[in-house]
Amino acid sequence: MTTAALETTGYRAPLALQCSDASTGEAVADGLQAMTWRPGDATTVRTARRSAISATLSFATLPGQRVQEFAKVVGDGPVTYPATPPTPFLVSVVDTQRRYLPQLFHISVPQAAPVAVRLYADAARPRPAGWGTVHGEVHRNSDGSPVGWALVDVTLNGGTRTALCDELGRFLLFLPYPESLPALAGDPPLGNGIADVTWQTTVAVRSQPGALTWPAAPAPSGPPDQASINGQAAAPLVDGGGQHATLGATLTFGVPLLLRLSAVPS
């Protein structure tokens, strides 16, 4: 006797997140708490669960998404989910181990694939071995007050990586050392060997406090919307009495590069 499936039920989560370290690119899931809700509606708050076999954080069900979560087909046909208008949600990601800054962003649900979330290092995070470290603070040139939620772009050997300041203007960034080492001076080389190896970096800041936006309750207190952070305009840096689009700084192998930046926010 031959049997055949008369009906198949397909299921997919309406929203899933794949979080990674903005510096190292490594996947992150342990210690993270992700929540989502409809803007302004505390009754729709849901908390994500981590996959048992991966670092994916998933929201199994969300309000108003049942049609997108389940689909039925007859026989061996493909599972096709009905098309529905996208629904706006807010997502909050918080690191309970305080390695990463909290993040808040808008998103349209459902999402057919996991959404990539880049997490920026908290200024107090321990430094991983084998990485170059750039850390410091960004202050307003006018009065010395901290510039919260500014972006600091550091270019090394042609590649640029970005750090995010916290509300007090503090930032931390990890950089991979270039594979090709610069030549040591002297023949034979003199000095302290690898301890004398340095690279030139270029530093730029993006800061536009007036453009930052904070979602209304029930959003937790903390960061502004990530899109408003990413959209900030460049802020000139002040050094030696003049304004510059970028500043140069020297990174020494094995020595953290400390920067105190004076900026003129847009």
Short mmCIF file of C-alpha atoms in Angstrom, two decimals:
data_model
loop_
_atom_site.label_atom_id
_atom_site.label_comp_id
_atom_site.label_asym_id
_atom_site.label_seq_id
_atom_site.Cartn_x
_atom_site.Cartn_y
_atom_site.Cartn_z
CA MET A 1 0.00 0.00 0.00
CA THR A 2 1.37 3.38 -0.98
CA THR A 3 0.83 6.39 1.24
CA ALA A 4 1.14 10.02 0.26
CA ALA A 5 0.96 13.22 2.19
CA LEU A 6 -2.32 14.97 1.52
CA GLU A 7 -1.35 18.19 3.22
CA THR A 8 1.88 19.78 4.37
CA THR A 9 2.19 22.51 6.95
CA GLY A 10 5.16 24.84 6.71
CA TYR A 11 6.32 27.13 9.47
CA ARG A 12 8.86 29.92 9.63
CA ALA A 13 9.67 32.48 12.29
CA PRO A 14 8.65 36.00 11.21
CA LEU A 15 11.92 37.48 12.50
CA ALA A 16 15.37 36.12 13.35
CA LEU A 17 18.64 37.88 14.17
CA GLN A 18 22.26 36.93 13.55
CA CYS A 19 24.48 39.10 15.75
CA SER A 20 28.20 39.53 15.16
CA ASP A 21 31.10 41.48 16.66
CA ALA A 22 31.63 44.63 14.56
CA SER A 23 35.41 44.41 15.10
CA THR A 24 36.18 40.72 14.73
CA GLY A 25 33.20 39.51 12.68
CA GLU A 26 32.65 36.60 15.08
CA ALA A 27 29.09 35.41 15.72
CA VAL A 28 27.67 36.39 19.11
CA ALA A 29 24.64 34.93 20.88
CA ASP A 30 25.53 34.04 24.47
CA GLY A 31 24.54 36.72 26.96
CA LEU A 32 22.34 38.61 24.50
CA GLN A 33 18.73 39.57 25.18
CA ALA A 34 16.67 40.58 22.16
CA MET A 35 13.15 41.97 22.30
CA THR A 36 10.76 43.33 19.69
CA TRP A 37 7.44 45.18 19.72
CA ARG A 38 5.19 47.36 17.62
CA PRO A 39 6.09 51.03 18.07
CA GLY A 40 4.24 52.51 21.04
CA ASP A 41 2.43 49.26 21.94
CA ALA A 42 3.69 47.62 25.15
CA THR A 43 1.25 44.73 24.76
CA THR A 44 3.16 43.42 21.74
CA VAL A 45 6.57 42.96 23.42
CA ARG A 46 8.15 39.58 22.65
CA THR A 47 11.53 38.10 23.64
CA ALA A 48 13.74 36.09 21.28
CA ARG A 49 15.06 32.61 21.96
CA ARG A 50 18.43 31.29 20.88
CA SER A 51 18.57 28.39 18.46
CA ALA A 52 19.77 25.11 19.97
CA ILE A 53 22.15 24.51 17.05
CA SER A 54 23.34 27.99 16.07
CA ALA A 55 23.85 31.57 17.24
CA THR A 56 20.55 32.68 15.68
CA LEU A 57 18.07 34.54 17.91
CA SER A 58 14.49 33.94 16.76
CA PHE A 59 11.02 35.29 17.51
CA ALA A 60 8.77 32.28 17.02
CA THR A 61 5.53 34.26 16.80
CA LEU A 62 4.69 37.94 16.60
CA PRO A 63 1.38 39.80 16.82
CA GLY A 64 -0.43 40.00 13.50
CA GLN A 65 1.98 37.61 11.74
CA ARG A 66 0.13 34.28 11.92
CA VAL A 67 -0.59 34.25 8.18
CA GLN A 68 3.13 34.62 7.53
CA GLU A 69 4.12 32.03 10.12
CA PHE A 70 2.08 29.11 8.75
CA ALA A 71 1.37 27.88 5.24
CA LYS A 72 -0.36 24.77 3.91
CA VAL A 73 0.14 23.01 0.59
CA VAL A 74 -1.41 19.94 -0.95
CA GLY A 75 0.78 17.08 -2.17
CA ASP A 76 4.46 17.66 -2.90
CA GLY A 77 4.26 21.31 -3.96
CA PRO A 78 6.53 23.98 -2.47
CA VAL A 79 5.56 25.80 0.69
CA THR A 80 4.52 29.29 -0.35
CA TYR A 81 3.78 31.93 2.26
CA PRO A 82 1.07 34.46 1.46
CA ALA A 83 2.21 37.98 0.68
CA THR A 84 1.16 40.45 3.36
CA PRO A 85 1.98 44.13 3.87
CA PRO A 86 5.12 44.67 5.99
CA THR A 87 4.50 45.64 9.59
CA PRO A 88 6.84 48.03 11.45
CA PHE A 89 8.50 46.67 14.60
CA LEU A 90 11.26 47.89 16.90
CA VAL A 91 14.09 45.59 18.00
CA SER A 92 16.26 45.99 21.09
CA VAL A 93 19.46 43.99 21.63
CA VAL A 94 21.18 44.18 25.03
CA ASP A 95 24.30 42.34 26.17
CA THR A 96 23.79 41.19 29.75
CA GLN A 97 27.56 40.62 30.04
CA ARG A 98 28.29 44.28 29.10
CA ARG A 99 30.73 43.41 26.31
CA TYR A 100 28.71 45.32 23.71
CA LEU A 101 26.73 48.53 23.61
CA PRO A 102 22.92 48.19 23.48
CA GLN A 103 21.28 48.61 20.10
CA LEU A 104 17.82 49.70 19.00
CA PHE A 105 16.50 49.72 15.43
CA HIS A 106 13.35 49.70 13.31
CA ILE A 107 12.56 46.80 11.03
CA SER A 108 9.72 45.62 8.81
CA VAL A 109 8.26 42.20 9.62
CA PRO A 110 8.16 39.52 8.30
CA GLN A 111 11.75 38.94 7.26
CA ALA A 112 12.36 35.91 5.06
CA ALA A 113 16.00 35.58 6.17
CA PRO A 114 17.85 36.29 9.43
CA VAL A 115 18.74 39.95 9.89
CA ALA A 116 22.43 40.74 10.42
CA VAL A 117 23.14 42.87 13.52
CA ARG A 118 26.62 44.34 14.09
CA LEU A 119 27.44 44.83 17.76
CA TYR A 120 29.89 47.54 18.86
CA ALA A 121 32.27 47.02 21.77
CA ASP A 122 31.58 48.57 25.17
CA ALA A 123 34.48 50.75 26.32
CA ALA A 124 35.03 48.48 29.35
CA ARG A 125 35.23 45.24 27.37
CA PRO A 126 38.39 43.14 27.98
CA ARG A 127 40.86 43.22 25.09
CA PRO A 128 41.26 40.00 23.05
CA ALA A 129 44.83 38.78 22.55
CA GLY A 130 46.48 39.32 19.18
CA TRP A 131 44.46 42.37 18.11
CA GLY A 132 45.43 46.01 17.86
CA THR A 133 43.43 48.25 20.19
CA VAL A 134 42.24 51.82 19.61
CA HIS A 135 40.28 53.45 22.41
CA GLY A 136 39.53 56.88 23.80
CA GLU A 137 36.92 59.62 24.05
CA VAL A 138 35.27 62.21 21.81
CA HIS A 139 34.55 65.68 23.26
CA ARG A 140 33.03 68.88 21.89
CA ASN A 141 35.67 71.41 21.04
CA SER A 142 33.44 74.25 22.27
CA ASP A 143 33.08 73.22 25.90
CA GLY A 144 34.79 69.84 26.38
CA SER A 145 31.52 67.98 27.02
CA PRO A 146 31.33 64.35 25.85
CA VAL A 147 29.83 63.58 22.44
CA GLY A 148 27.54 60.61 22.92
CA TRP A 149 26.75 58.07 20.19
CA ALA A 150 29.35 59.40 17.74
CA LEU A 151 30.97 57.07 15.22
CA VAL A 152 34.77 56.84 15.04
CA ASP A 153 36.22 55.54 11.75
CA VAL A 154 39.80 54.23 11.90
CA THR A 155 41.60 53.41 8.65
CA LEU A 156 44.61 51.08 8.79
CA ASN A 157 46.44 49.67 5.78
CA GLY A 158 43.62 50.66 3.43
CA GLY A 159 40.79 49.11 5.48
CA THR A 160 38.37 51.08 7.66
CA ARG A 161 36.66 49.86 10.83
CA THR A 162 34.13 51.73 12.93
CA ALA A 163 33.66 52.14 16.68
CA LEU A 164 30.55 53.50 18.36
CA CYS A 165 30.80 55.87 21.32
CA ASP A 166 28.61 55.32 24.36
CA GLU A 167 26.54 58.11 25.91
CA LEU A 168 29.70 59.51 27.55
CA GLY A 169 31.69 59.64 24.31
CA ARG A 170 33.89 56.64 25.12
CA PHE A 171 34.81 54.14 22.41
CA LEU A 172 36.79 50.94 21.89
CA LEU A 173 37.86 49.30 18.64
CA PHE A 174 39.87 46.19 17.83
CA LEU A 175 41.93 46.04 14.63
CA PRO A 176 43.71 43.09 13.02
CA TYR A 177 47.40 43.83 12.56
CA PRO A 178 48.41 43.97 8.88
CA GLU A 179 49.85 40.69 7.62
CA SER A 180 52.83 42.45 6.05
CA LEU A 181 55.06 44.10 8.65
CA PRO A 182 56.81 47.39 7.88
CA ALA A 183 60.59 47.21 7.53
CA LEU A 184 62.67 47.80 10.66
CA ALA A 185 65.32 50.53 10.47
CA GLY A 186 69.00 49.66 10.29
CA ASP A 187 71.10 46.93 8.69
CA PRO A 188 70.95 44.75 10.65
CA PRO A 189 67.75 46.14 12.25
CA LEU A 190 68.35 47.89 15.54
CA GLY A 191 66.13 48.52 18.54
CA ASN A 192 63.55 46.31 20.18
CA GLY A 193 62.48 44.24 17.19
CA ILE A 194 58.74 43.66 16.88
CA ALA A 195 58.10 46.13 19.72
CA ASP A 196 59.28 48.92 17.39
CA VAL A 197 56.84 48.01 14.60
CA THR A 198 54.31 50.79 13.95
CA TRP A 199 51.59 51.63 11.45
CA GLN A 200 49.99 54.94 10.55
CA THR A 201 46.23 55.19 11.01
CA THR A 202 43.72 57.80 9.89
CA VAL A 203 40.91 58.77 12.27
CA ALA A 204 37.58 60.45 11.40
CA VAL A 205 34.45 61.16 13.43
CA ARG A 206 30.78 61.30 12.47
CA SER A 207 28.59 63.20 14.91
CA GLN A 208 25.28 64.99 14.46
CA PRO A 209 23.45 65.05 17.83
CA GLY A 210 20.45 66.94 16.43
CA ALA A 211 19.74 64.12 13.97
CA LEU A 212 19.55 61.37 16.62
CA THR A 213 16.09 60.02 17.41
CA TRP A 214 14.79 57.99 20.36
CA PRO A 215 11.67 55.82 19.94
CA ALA A 216 8.80 56.39 22.33
CA ALA A 217 7.84 54.00 25.15
CA PRO A 218 7.98 51.08 25.66
CA ALA A 219 11.50 51.40 24.24
CA PRO A 220 14.12 51.02 27.00
CA SER A 221 16.18 54.04 27.97
CA GLY A 222 19.56 54.01 26.27
CA PRO A 223 20.67 54.28 22.66
CA PRO A 224 18.95 56.23 19.90
CA ASP A 225 17.67 54.48 16.80
CA GLN A 226 20.62 52.84 15.02
CA ALA A 227 19.62 54.27 11.63
CA SER A 228 19.88 57.79 13.02
CA ILE A 229 23.32 56.94 14.44
CA ASN A 230 24.54 55.55 11.12
CA GLY A 231 23.23 58.59 9.24
CA GLN A 232 25.27 61.16 11.17
CA ALA A 233 27.34 63.64 9.16
CA ALA A 234 31.09 64.04 9.43
CA ALA A 235 32.36 66.18 12.31
CA PRO A 236 35.62 68.13 11.85
CA LEU A 237 38.40 67.34 14.32
CA VAL A 238 40.38 70.10 16.02
CA ASP A 239 44.11 69.76 16.50
CA GLY A 240 46.65 72.54 16.93
CA GLY A 241 44.00 75.22 16.55
CA GLY A 242 42.75 74.14 13.13
CA GLN A 243 39.89 71.95 11.92
CA HIS A 244 40.62 68.79 9.95
CA ALA A 245 38.45 66.17 8.27
CA THR A 246 40.81 63.45 9.58
CA LEU A 247 43.75 63.12 11.92
CA GLY A 248 46.73 60.77 11.79
CA ALA A 249 47.79 58.56 14.69
CA THR A 250 50.47 55.88 15.16
CA LEU A 251 49.57 52.36 16.23
CA THR A 252 52.45 50.44 17.84
CA PHE A 253 52.45 46.66 17.92
CA GLY A 254 51.23 45.40 21.29
CA VAL A 255 50.45 48.90 22.64
CA PRO A 256 46.85 50.23 22.84
CA LEU A 257 46.40 53.51 20.96
CA LEU A 258 44.69 56.07 23.20
CA LEU A 259 42.92 58.97 21.46
CA ARG A 260 41.30 62.02 23.01
CA LEU A 261 39.45 63.62 20.13
CA SER A 262 38.09 67.15 20.03
CA ALA A 263 35.26 67.40 17.52
CA VAL A 264 32.88 70.00 16.10
CA PRO A 265 29.57 68.10 15.76
CA SER A 266 27.45 68.95 12.72
#
